[in-house]
Structure formats: C-alpha cells, structure tokens
Amino acid sequence: MQQRRIADAEVSAIGLGAMPLSIQGRPSREQALETVRAALDAGVTLIDTADAYSLDEHDFGHNEELLGEALKGVTGVMVATKGGHTRTAGGGWGLNGRPEYLKAACEDSLRRLGVDVIDLYQYHRPDRDVPIAESVGALAELLDEGKIRFAGVSNFNPAEIREANDVLGGRLAAVQNQFSPAFRSSEPELELCHDLGIAFLPWSPLGGMGAAGQLGERFGEFAEVARDHGVSPQQVCLAWMLAKSPVVVPIPGSSRPASIRDSAAAVHLVLTEEELKRLDG
C-alpha cells in the first residue's frame, strides 16, 4: 500500500471511512467487523470515525465502540475520530463546540476506543454559537495534555483553517472536508492544505452512500477512463484525487469487504496527464 503523511506519521494513501457501519442502513455487526478486517488485510492503516456516527441519540458512540472491538490488539493503525456533533431526537444532528463539551467528548472517545491517546482528534463542524478560537483552543489543550497525538478540523473554509492553525501554534495536522466529482467547491481548502503541508482528507469522495455506486453513470469521463484501464469508476475517482496533491488521503466509506478492497486498489492506478485533464474538466 502506498503511504502518505499526516504530520510526522505515515498512513495508507487510502483510508476507511467507517460511518456507513453505524448509521441508518448499516450492515450486521459481523459484516461490519469483516469490512474492517478486509481493510486491514488490504493495507489500510487509517480509519476515520466519530462519536456521532450512530442511528440516533440513544445509539451515540456506536461506531467508536465497534472500532474499539475490531481493532483490539491491532497495532500500526491510525484511528481518527471527531467531536462536536451531537445527535438529537428522531435521528437529527446538532452542534456543540463549547470547549468543555469537546474535552468531555474526547474523554468519552478514549473510553469507547479503548486507548490512552487518540491518534487524530478532529473538531467535527464549526458551531456558529462558539468562536472558533475557543473550540480549537480545546484541541490545543488536549494536545498539550497528551490526550491526543494530532489535531484536525472538519468542514472548515480557508480562513477558518488558517485561524485553527494559528490557535494550534502551527500544529494543525489534517483538514477533513467534502470533496468528490459532484462536490468540487472545496478545491481552495485542498490547495491551502497543499501549500501548508496539512493532510487533506476528502469525505464522501465517491459521492456518498446513496450515490457511490452510480458514479460512473453520473460522470461519464470517469466511466470511460475506467473502461480503458479495466477498473471501476470508483478506483479512477480515488486515483484522480491522489494525483491532485501528496497531502490528499481519501477516506471512502464502506459497508462491505468488497468495496474497501476495490477502493484500496486505487493506489496502483496511474493516470496520464491527459486523463487527469479530462477528469478535471
């Protein structure tokens, strides 16, 4: 497996987005565990989760607990989790960026994952009722306390990324934003991360759970390049992202072993400059 860097740590160039294993439509627990094992067997060493990946408020923490079970005794895998999203009645989503909440959420994540230190802890989404400096300041304290190894942010715009990096004293390790053929408006954040040497982790890189399977139908250029190489359009999509910058580490979501195996194989696909221009267009 090709390697990339998050701060001073090496991880697989393709990660596993574990969200589909816990939200509505999730697979059986055995299939979920098999999917994680398939990712590890394929060389994946970055797995992304969050405390809010669950069915509803009563199921909060499900994804972290699942990974805590799946990775017990496993070494050499970076687990990235997030705090700051809440779940509300009926399966809704809320936000809480108060420093005291984020620090308490980190403690709960440590417990559910069964670790002493979280590899990468990310502020899930800005809470407009709380200044970013206060929320990210909590991550700085967690770094200083040794509770987390690296700090990241998610769903931040360029100005917010710069502010977060300043608050962290230049220690911002990763930015996780949506990016896919259908959602390209985060190119400025990707470019800023490239310039600053910060890892950029595209979430829903294949278009999301409901659309990933139709990627080739929705975007004909990806299907055409896939046919030329004898691979899936999804592999072409991930290889296209990897070619954009060495800081890019896509985290495609998977709920089946076959899908993460296919995604991991994208590291072996080399696209020509002409093909990349076609896909960019």
Coordinates of N, CA and C in Angstrom, one line a residue, residues 167-251:
V167 N -4.3 29.1 16.1 CA -4.6 28.8 17.5 C -3.8 27.6 18.0
L168 N -3.5 26.6 17.1 CA -2.8 25.4 17.5 C -1.3 25.6 17.4
G169 N -0.9 26.8 17.1 CA 0.6 27.1 17.1 C 1.3 26.4 15.9
G170 N 0.6 26.3 14.8 CA 1.1 25.6 13.6 C 1.0 24.1 13.7
R171 N 0.2 23.6 14.6 CA 0.2 22.1 14.8 C -1.1 21.5 14.1
L172 N -1.8 22.2 13.3 CA -2.9 21.6 12.6 C -2.4 20.5 11.7
A173 N -2.9 19.3 11.9 CA -2.4 18.1 11.2 C -3.2 17.7 10.0
A174 N -4.5 18.0 10.1 CA -5.4 17.5 9.0 C -6.7 18.3 8.9
V175 N -7.2 18.4 7.7 CA -8.5 19.0 7.4 C -9.3 18.0 6.7
Q176 N -10.5 17.7 7.2 CA -11.4 16.8 6.6 C -12.6 17.5 6.0
N177 N -12.7 17.6 4.7 CA -13.8 18.3 4.0 C -14.4 17.4 3.0
Q178 N -15.6 17.7 2.6 CA -16.3 17.0 1.5 C -15.6 17.4 0.2
F179 N -15.3 16.3 -0.6 CA -14.7 16.5 -2.0 C -15.0 15.3 -2.8
S180 N -15.6 15.5 -4.0 CA -15.9 14.4 -4.9 C -16.1 15.0 -6.3
P181 N -16.3 14.1 -7.3 CA -16.6 14.7 -8.6 C -17.9 15.6 -8.6
A182 N -18.8 15.3 -7.7 CA -20.1 16.0 -7.6 C -19.9 17.3 -6.7
F183 N -18.9 17.3 -5.9 CA -18.7 18.4 -4.9 C -17.2 18.8 -5.0
R184 N -17.0 19.8 -5.8 CA -15.6 20.3 -6.0 C -15.3 21.7 -5.4
S185 N -16.3 22.2 -4.7 CA -16.1 23.6 -4.2 C -15.1 23.7 -3.1
S186 N -14.6 22.5 -2.6 CA -13.5 22.6 -1.6 C -12.1 22.5 -2.2
E187 N -12.0 22.8 -3.5 CA -10.7 22.9 -4.1 C -9.8 23.9 -3.4
P188 N -10.3 25.1 -3.0 CA -9.5 26.1 -2.3 C -8.9 25.6 -1.0
E189 N -9.7 24.8 -0.2 CA -9.2 24.2 1.0 C -8.1 23.2 0.7
L190 N -8.3 22.4 -0.3 CA -7.3 21.4 -0.7 C -6.0 22.1 -1.1
E191 N -6.1 23.2 -1.9 CA -4.9 23.9 -2.3 C -4.2 24.6 -1.1
L192 N -4.9 25.1 -0.2 CA -4.3 25.7 1.0 C -3.6 24.6 1.8
C193 N -4.2 23.5 2.0 CA -3.6 22.4 2.7 C -2.3 22.0 2.0
H194 N -2.3 21.9 0.7 CA -1.1 21.6 -0.1 C 0.0 22.6 0.2
D195 N -0.3 23.9 0.2 CA 0.6 24.9 0.5 C 1.2 24.9 1.9
L196 N 0.3 24.5 2.9 CA 0.8 24.5 4.3 C 1.3 23.1 4.7
G197 N 1.2 22.1 3.8 CA 1.7 20.8 4.2 C 0.8 20.1 5.2
I198 N -0.5 20.4 5.1 CA -1.5 19.8 6.0 C -2.3 18.7 5.3
A199 N -2.5 17.6 5.9 CA -3.2 16.5 5.2 C -4.6 16.9 4.9
F200 N -5.1 16.5 3.7 CA -6.5 16.8 3.3 C -7.2 15.5 3.2
L201 N -8.2 15.3 4.0 CA -8.9 14.0 4.0 C -10.3 14.2 3.4
P202 N -10.5 13.9 2.1 CA -11.8 14.1 1.5 C -12.9 13.1 2.0
W203 N -14.0 13.6 2.6 CA -15.0 12.7 3.0 C -16.1 12.6 1.9
S204 N -16.7 11.4 1.8 CA -17.6 11.1 0.7 C -17.0 11.3 -0.6
P205 N -15.7 10.8 -0.8 CA -15.0 11.0 -2.1 C -15.7 10.4 -3.3
L206 N -16.6 9.4 -3.1 CA -17.2 8.8 -4.2 C -18.7 9.3 -4.4
G207 N -19.0 10.3 -3.6 CA -20.3 10.9 -3.7 C -21.3 10.6 -2.7
G208 N -20.9 9.8 -1.7 CA -21.9 9.4 -0.6 C -22.5 8.1 -0.8
M209 N -23.1 7.6 0.3 CA -23.6 6.2 0.3 C -24.6 5.9 -0.8
G210 N -25.5 6.9 -1.0 CA -26.6 6.7 -2.0 C -26.2 6.8 -3.4
A211 N -25.0 7.4 -3.6 CA -24.6 7.8 -5.0 C -23.3 7.1 -5.5
A212 N -22.5 6.5 -4.6 CA -21.2 6.0 -4.9 C -21.3 4.9 -6.0
G213 N -22.3 4.1 -5.9 CA -22.5 3.0 -6.9 C -22.8 3.5 -8.3
Q214 N -23.3 4.7 -8.4 CA -23.7 5.3 -9.7 C -22.7 6.3 -10.2
L215 N -21.5 6.4 -9.6 CA -20.5 7.4 -10.0 C -20.3 7.4 -11.5
G216 N -20.1 6.2 -12.1 CA -19.8 6.1 -13.5 C -20.9 6.5 -14.4
E217 N -22.1 6.3 -13.9 CA -23.3 6.7 -14.7 C -23.5 8.2 -14.6
R218 N -23.1 8.8 -13.5 CA -23.3 10.3 -13.4 C -22.2 11.1 -14.0
F219 N -21.0 10.5 -14.1 CA -19.8 11.2 -14.6 C -19.2 10.3 -15.7
G220 N -19.6 10.5 -16.9 CA -19.1 9.6 -18.0 C -17.6 9.6 -18.2
E221 N -16.9 10.7 -17.9 CA -15.5 10.6 -18.1 C -14.8 9.6 -17.2
F222 N -15.3 9.5 -16.0 CA -14.7 8.5 -15.1 C -15.0 7.1 -15.5
A223 N -16.2 6.9 -16.1 CA -16.5 5.5 -16.6 C -15.7 5.2 -17.8
E224 N -15.4 6.2 -18.7 CA -14.6 5.9 -19.9 C -13.2 5.6 -19.5
V225 N -12.6 6.4 -18.6 CA -11.2 6.1 -18.2 C -11.2 4.7 -17.5
A226 N -12.2 4.4 -16.7 CA -12.2 3.1 -16.0 C -12.2 1.9 -17.1
R227 N -13.0 2.1 -18.1 CA -13.0 1.0 -19.2 C -11.7 0.9 -19.8
D228 N -11.0 2.0 -20.0 CA -9.7 1.9 -20.7 C -8.7 1.2 -19.8
H229 N -8.8 1.2 -18.5 CA -7.9 0.6 -17.6 C -8.4 -0.7 -17.0
G230 N -9.6 -1.1 -17.3 CA -10.2 -2.3 -16.8 C -10.4 -2.3 -15.3
V231 N -10.8 -1.1 -14.8 CA -11.0 -1.0 -13.3 C -12.4 -0.3 -13.1
S232 N -12.8 -0.1 -11.9 CA -14.1 0.5 -11.6 C -13.9 2.0 -11.7
P233 N -15.0 2.7 -12.0 CA -15.0 4.2 -11.9 C -14.6 4.7 -10.5
Q234 N -15.0 4.0 -9.5 CA -14.6 4.4 -8.2 C -13.1 4.4 -8.0
Q235 N -12.4 3.4 -8.5 CA -10.9 3.4 -8.4 C -10.4 4.6 -9.2
V236 N -10.9 4.9 -10.3 CA -10.5 6.1 -11.1 C -10.6 7.4 -10.3
C237 N -11.8 7.5 -9.6 CA -12.1 8.7 -8.8 C -11.0 8.9 -7.7
L238 N -10.7 7.8 -7.0 CA -9.7 7.9 -5.9 C -8.3 8.2 -6.5
A239 N -8.0 7.5 -7.6 CA -6.6 7.8 -8.2 C -6.5 9.2 -8.7
W240 N -7.6 9.8 -9.2 CA -7.7 11.2 -9.6 C -7.4 12.1 -8.4
M241 N -8.0 11.8 -7.3 CA -7.8 12.6 -6.1 C -6.4 12.5 -5.6
L242 N -5.8 11.3 -5.6 CA -4.4 11.1 -5.1 C -3.5 11.9 -6.0
A243 N -3.8 12.0 -7.3 CA -2.9 12.8 -8.2 C -2.9 14.3 -8.0
K244 N -3.9 14.8 -7.3 CA -4.0 16.2 -7.1 C -2.9 16.8 -6.2
S245 N -2.6 16.0 -5.2 CA -1.6 16.5 -4.2 C -1.1 15.4 -3.3
P246 N 0.1 15.4 -2.9 CA 0.6 14.3 -2.0 C 0.0 14.5 -0.6
V247 N -0.7 15.6 -0.3 CA -1.4 15.7 1.0 C -2.7 15.1 1.1
V248 N -3.3 14.6 -0.1 CA -4.6 14.1 -0.1 C -4.6 12.6 0.3
V249 N -5.5 12.3 1.2 CA -5.7 10.9 1.7 C -7.2 10.7 1.7
P250 N -7.8 10.2 0.7 CA -9.3 9.9 0.6 C -9.7 8.9 1.7
I251 N -10.9 9.1 2.2 CA -11.4 8.1 3.2 C -12.8 7.6 2.7

